[in-house]
Short mmCIF file of C-alpha atoms in Angstrom, two decimals:
data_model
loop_
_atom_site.label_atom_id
_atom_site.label_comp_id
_atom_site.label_asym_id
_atom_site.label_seq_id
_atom_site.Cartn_x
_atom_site.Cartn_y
_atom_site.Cartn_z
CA UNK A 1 75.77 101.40 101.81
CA UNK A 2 76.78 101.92 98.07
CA UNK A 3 74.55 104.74 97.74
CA UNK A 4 76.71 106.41 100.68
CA UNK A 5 79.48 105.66 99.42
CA UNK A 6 78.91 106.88 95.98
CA UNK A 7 78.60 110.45 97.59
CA UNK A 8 82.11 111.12 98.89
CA UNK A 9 83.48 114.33 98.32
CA UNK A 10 86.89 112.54 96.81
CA UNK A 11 87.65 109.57 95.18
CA UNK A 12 87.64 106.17 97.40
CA UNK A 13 90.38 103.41 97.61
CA UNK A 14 89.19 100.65 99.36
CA UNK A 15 93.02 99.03 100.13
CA UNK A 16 94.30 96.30 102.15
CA UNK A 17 97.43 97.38 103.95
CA UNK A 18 99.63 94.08 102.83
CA UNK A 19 98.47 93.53 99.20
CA UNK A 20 100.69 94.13 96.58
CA UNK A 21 97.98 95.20 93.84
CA UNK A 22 96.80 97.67 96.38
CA UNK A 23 100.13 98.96 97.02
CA UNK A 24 100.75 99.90 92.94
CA UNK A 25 97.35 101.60 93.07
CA UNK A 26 98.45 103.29 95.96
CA UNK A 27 102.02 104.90 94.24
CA UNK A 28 99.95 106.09 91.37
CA UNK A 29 98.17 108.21 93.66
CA UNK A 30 101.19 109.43 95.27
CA UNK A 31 103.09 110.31 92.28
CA UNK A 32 100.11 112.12 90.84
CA UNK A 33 98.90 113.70 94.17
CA UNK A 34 95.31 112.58 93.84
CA UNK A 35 93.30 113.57 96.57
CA UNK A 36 91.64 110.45 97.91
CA UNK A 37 90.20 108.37 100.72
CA UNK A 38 91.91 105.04 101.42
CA UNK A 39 89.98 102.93 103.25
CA UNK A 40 91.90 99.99 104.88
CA UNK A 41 90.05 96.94 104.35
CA UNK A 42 90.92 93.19 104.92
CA UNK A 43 91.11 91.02 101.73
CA UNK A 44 90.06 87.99 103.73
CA UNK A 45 87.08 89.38 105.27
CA UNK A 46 85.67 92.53 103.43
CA UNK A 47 82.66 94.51 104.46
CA UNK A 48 79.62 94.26 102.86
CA UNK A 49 80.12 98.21 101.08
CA UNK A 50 83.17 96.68 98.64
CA UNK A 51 80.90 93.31 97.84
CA UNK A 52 78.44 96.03 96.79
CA UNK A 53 80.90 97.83 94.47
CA UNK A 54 82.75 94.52 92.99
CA UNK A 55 81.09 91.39 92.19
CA UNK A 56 84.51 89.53 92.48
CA UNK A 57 84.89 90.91 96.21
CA UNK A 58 88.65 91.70 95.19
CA UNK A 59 90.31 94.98 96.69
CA UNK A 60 92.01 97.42 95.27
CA UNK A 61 88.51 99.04 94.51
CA UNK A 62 88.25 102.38 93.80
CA UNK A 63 84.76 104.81 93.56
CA UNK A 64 84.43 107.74 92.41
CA UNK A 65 81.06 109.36 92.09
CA UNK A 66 79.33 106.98 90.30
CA UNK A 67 82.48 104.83 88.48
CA UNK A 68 83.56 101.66 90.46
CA UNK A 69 86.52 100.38 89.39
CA UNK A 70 88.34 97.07 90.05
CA UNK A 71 91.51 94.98 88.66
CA UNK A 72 94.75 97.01 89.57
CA UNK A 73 95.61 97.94 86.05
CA UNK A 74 92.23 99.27 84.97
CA UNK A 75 92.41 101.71 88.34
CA UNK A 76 95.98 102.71 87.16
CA UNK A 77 95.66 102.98 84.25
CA UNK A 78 92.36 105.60 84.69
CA UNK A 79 94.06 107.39 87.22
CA UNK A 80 96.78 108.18 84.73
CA UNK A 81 94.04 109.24 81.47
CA UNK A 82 91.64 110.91 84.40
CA UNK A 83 95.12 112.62 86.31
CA UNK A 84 97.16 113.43 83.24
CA UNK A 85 100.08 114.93 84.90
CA UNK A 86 102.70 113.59 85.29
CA UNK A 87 101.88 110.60 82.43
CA UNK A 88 102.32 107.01 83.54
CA UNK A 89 102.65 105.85 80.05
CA UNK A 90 104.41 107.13 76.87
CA UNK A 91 102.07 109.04 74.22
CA UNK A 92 102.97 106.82 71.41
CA UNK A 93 100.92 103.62 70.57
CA UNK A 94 103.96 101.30 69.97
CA UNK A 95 106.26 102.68 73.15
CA UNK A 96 101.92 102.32 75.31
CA UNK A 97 101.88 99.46 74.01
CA UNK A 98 105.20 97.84 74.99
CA UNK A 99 104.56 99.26 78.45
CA UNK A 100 101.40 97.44 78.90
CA UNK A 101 102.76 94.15 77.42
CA UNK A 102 105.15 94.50 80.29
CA UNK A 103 102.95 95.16 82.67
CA UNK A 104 101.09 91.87 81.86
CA UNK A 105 104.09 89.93 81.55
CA UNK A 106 105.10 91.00 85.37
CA UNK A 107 101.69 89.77 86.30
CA UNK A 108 101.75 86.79 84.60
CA UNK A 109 105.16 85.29 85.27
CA UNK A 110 106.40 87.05 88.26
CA UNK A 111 103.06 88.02 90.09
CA UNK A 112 102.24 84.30 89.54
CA UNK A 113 104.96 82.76 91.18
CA UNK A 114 104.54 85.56 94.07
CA UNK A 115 101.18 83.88 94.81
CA UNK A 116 102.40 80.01 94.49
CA UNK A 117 104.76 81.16 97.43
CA UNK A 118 102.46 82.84 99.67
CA UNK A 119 99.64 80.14 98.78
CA UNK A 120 101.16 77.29 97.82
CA UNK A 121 102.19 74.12 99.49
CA UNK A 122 105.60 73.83 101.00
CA UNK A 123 107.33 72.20 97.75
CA UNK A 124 105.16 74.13 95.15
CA UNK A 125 106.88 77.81 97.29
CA UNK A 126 110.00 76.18 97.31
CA UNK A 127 109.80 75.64 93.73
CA UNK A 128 108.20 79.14 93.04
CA UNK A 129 110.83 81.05 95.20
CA UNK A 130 113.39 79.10 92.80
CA UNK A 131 112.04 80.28 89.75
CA UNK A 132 111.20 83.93 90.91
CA UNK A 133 115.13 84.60 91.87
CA UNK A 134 116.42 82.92 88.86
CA UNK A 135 113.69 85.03 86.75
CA UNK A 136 114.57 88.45 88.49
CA UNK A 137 118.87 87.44 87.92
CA UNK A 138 118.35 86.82 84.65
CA UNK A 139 116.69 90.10 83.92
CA UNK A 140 119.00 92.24 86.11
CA UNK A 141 121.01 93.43 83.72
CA UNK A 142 117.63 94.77 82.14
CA UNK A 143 117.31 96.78 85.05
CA UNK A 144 120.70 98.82 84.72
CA UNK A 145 119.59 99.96 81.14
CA UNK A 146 117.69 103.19 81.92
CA UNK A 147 117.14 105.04 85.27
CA UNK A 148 113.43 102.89 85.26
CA UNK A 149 111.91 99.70 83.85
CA UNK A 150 112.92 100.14 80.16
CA UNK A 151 112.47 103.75 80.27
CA UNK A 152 113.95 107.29 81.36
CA UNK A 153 110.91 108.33 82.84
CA UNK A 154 109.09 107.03 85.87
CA UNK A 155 105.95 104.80 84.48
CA UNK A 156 103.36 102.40 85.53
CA UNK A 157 105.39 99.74 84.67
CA UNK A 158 107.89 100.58 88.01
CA UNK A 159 104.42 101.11 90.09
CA UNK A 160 103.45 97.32 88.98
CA UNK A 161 107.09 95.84 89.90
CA UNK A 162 108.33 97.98 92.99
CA UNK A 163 105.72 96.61 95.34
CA UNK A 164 106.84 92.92 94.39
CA UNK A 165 110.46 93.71 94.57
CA UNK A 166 109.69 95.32 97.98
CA UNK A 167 108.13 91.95 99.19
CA UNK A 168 111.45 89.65 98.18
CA UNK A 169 112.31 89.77 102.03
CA UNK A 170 109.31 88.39 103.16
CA UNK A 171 108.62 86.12 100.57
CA UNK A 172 112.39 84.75 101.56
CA UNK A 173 114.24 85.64 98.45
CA UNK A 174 117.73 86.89 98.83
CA UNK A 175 119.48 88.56 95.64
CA UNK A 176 123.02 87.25 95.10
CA UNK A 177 126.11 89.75 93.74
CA UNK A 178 125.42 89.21 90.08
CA UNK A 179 121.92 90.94 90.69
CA UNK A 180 124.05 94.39 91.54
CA UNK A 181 121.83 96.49 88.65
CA UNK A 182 118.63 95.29 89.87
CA UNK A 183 119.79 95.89 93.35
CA UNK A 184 120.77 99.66 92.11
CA UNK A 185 117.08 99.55 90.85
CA UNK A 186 115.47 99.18 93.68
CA UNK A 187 117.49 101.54 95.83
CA UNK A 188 116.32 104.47 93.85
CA UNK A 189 112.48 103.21 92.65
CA UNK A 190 112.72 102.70 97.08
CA UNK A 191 114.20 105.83 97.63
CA UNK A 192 111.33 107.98 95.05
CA UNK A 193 108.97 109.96 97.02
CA UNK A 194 105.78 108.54 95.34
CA UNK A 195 107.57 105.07 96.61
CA UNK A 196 108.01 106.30 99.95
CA UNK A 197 104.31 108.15 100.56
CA UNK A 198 102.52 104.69 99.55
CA UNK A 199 103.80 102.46 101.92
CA UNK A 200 101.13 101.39 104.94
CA UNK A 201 102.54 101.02 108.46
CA UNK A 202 102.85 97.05 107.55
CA UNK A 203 104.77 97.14 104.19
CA UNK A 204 107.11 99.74 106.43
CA UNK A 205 108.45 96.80 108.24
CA UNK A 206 108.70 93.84 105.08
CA UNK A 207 112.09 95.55 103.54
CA UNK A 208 115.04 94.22 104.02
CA UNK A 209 118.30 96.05 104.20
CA UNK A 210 120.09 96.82 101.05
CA UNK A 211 123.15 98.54 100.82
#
């Protein structure tokens, strides 16, 4: 099965419809207008063609030709060297590097807590969801600095937090008045076209209202 898959005329995203990783895969794509083939795929129970590509049977996964990629920010972060326009991160090394030290610190502090709700026991989400909307208040005013994530320009950095922030409905996290510039934020990352052309039929219906 790898073999066919290998020889796809375009690139191949093998996606699940609900996962946040996915989703930031899938809003590079859109902002770059990559020509690809998403394959919807359960994370829980995927075919034997991913296990063939990724010995950590993780999704996203992405093939093309004879590359198989997996881990969200390695796919992104080719995408954006293979698909150079529009850039996804600055062209200096100190402003790259900045980006991708935020990028790890979402993961790590915010992405964590995101899975301690969803997998967690009932105290350890409880605690989590605490944490996560204290976390996001305190960096709101952060948010209201530049039109994106520390920057002017649209970056990987927004692709790796907009599909969390998108989530805050379903992972029961409600963002009280003094959160106003992070609420701003995610109006207009929501509101972007790349934003809008990623979302599955499933993430369509996690958002809550926000004006």
């Amino acid at each position: 099965m790898a073999v066919a898959a290998s020889r796809r005329s375009v690139m191949t995203l093998f996606s699940d419809p609900t996962c946040p990783y996915c989703h930031r895969v899938r809003m590079v794509l859109a902002e770059k207008g990559i020509a690809v083939d998403v394959v919807d795929v359960d994370a829980n129970d995927l075919p034997a063609e991913v296990m063939d590509f990724n010995p950590y049977g993780t999704v996203p996964t992405l093939v093309d030709r004879d590359l198989r990629l997996y881990e969200s920010r390695i796919i992104m972060e080719y995408l954006d060297e293979r698909f150079p326009h529009p850039p996804l991160l600055p062209v200096d090394p100190v402003s790259r590097a900045s980006a991708r030290l935020f990028m790890y610190r979402i993961d790590h502090d915010w992405y964590t807590l995101m899975g301690r709700i969803r997998m967690g026991s009932p105290e350890e989400a409880e605690q989590a969801r605490k944490e996560l909307r204290e976390s996001l208040v305190v960096t709101a005013p952060v948010f209201g600095a530049h039109t994106f994530f520390m920057n002017d320009e649209f970056s990987l950095v927004d692709c790796c937090i907009a599909p969390l922030l998108w989530r805050l409905p379903v992972l029961g996290i409600e963002l009280p008045p003094q959160a106003e510039a992070l609420r701003v934020y995610m109006r207009r990352i929501f509101a972007c076209d790349a934003f809008r052309k990623s979302l599955t039929e499933a993430e369509k219906e996690m958002i809550a209202d926000l004006s």
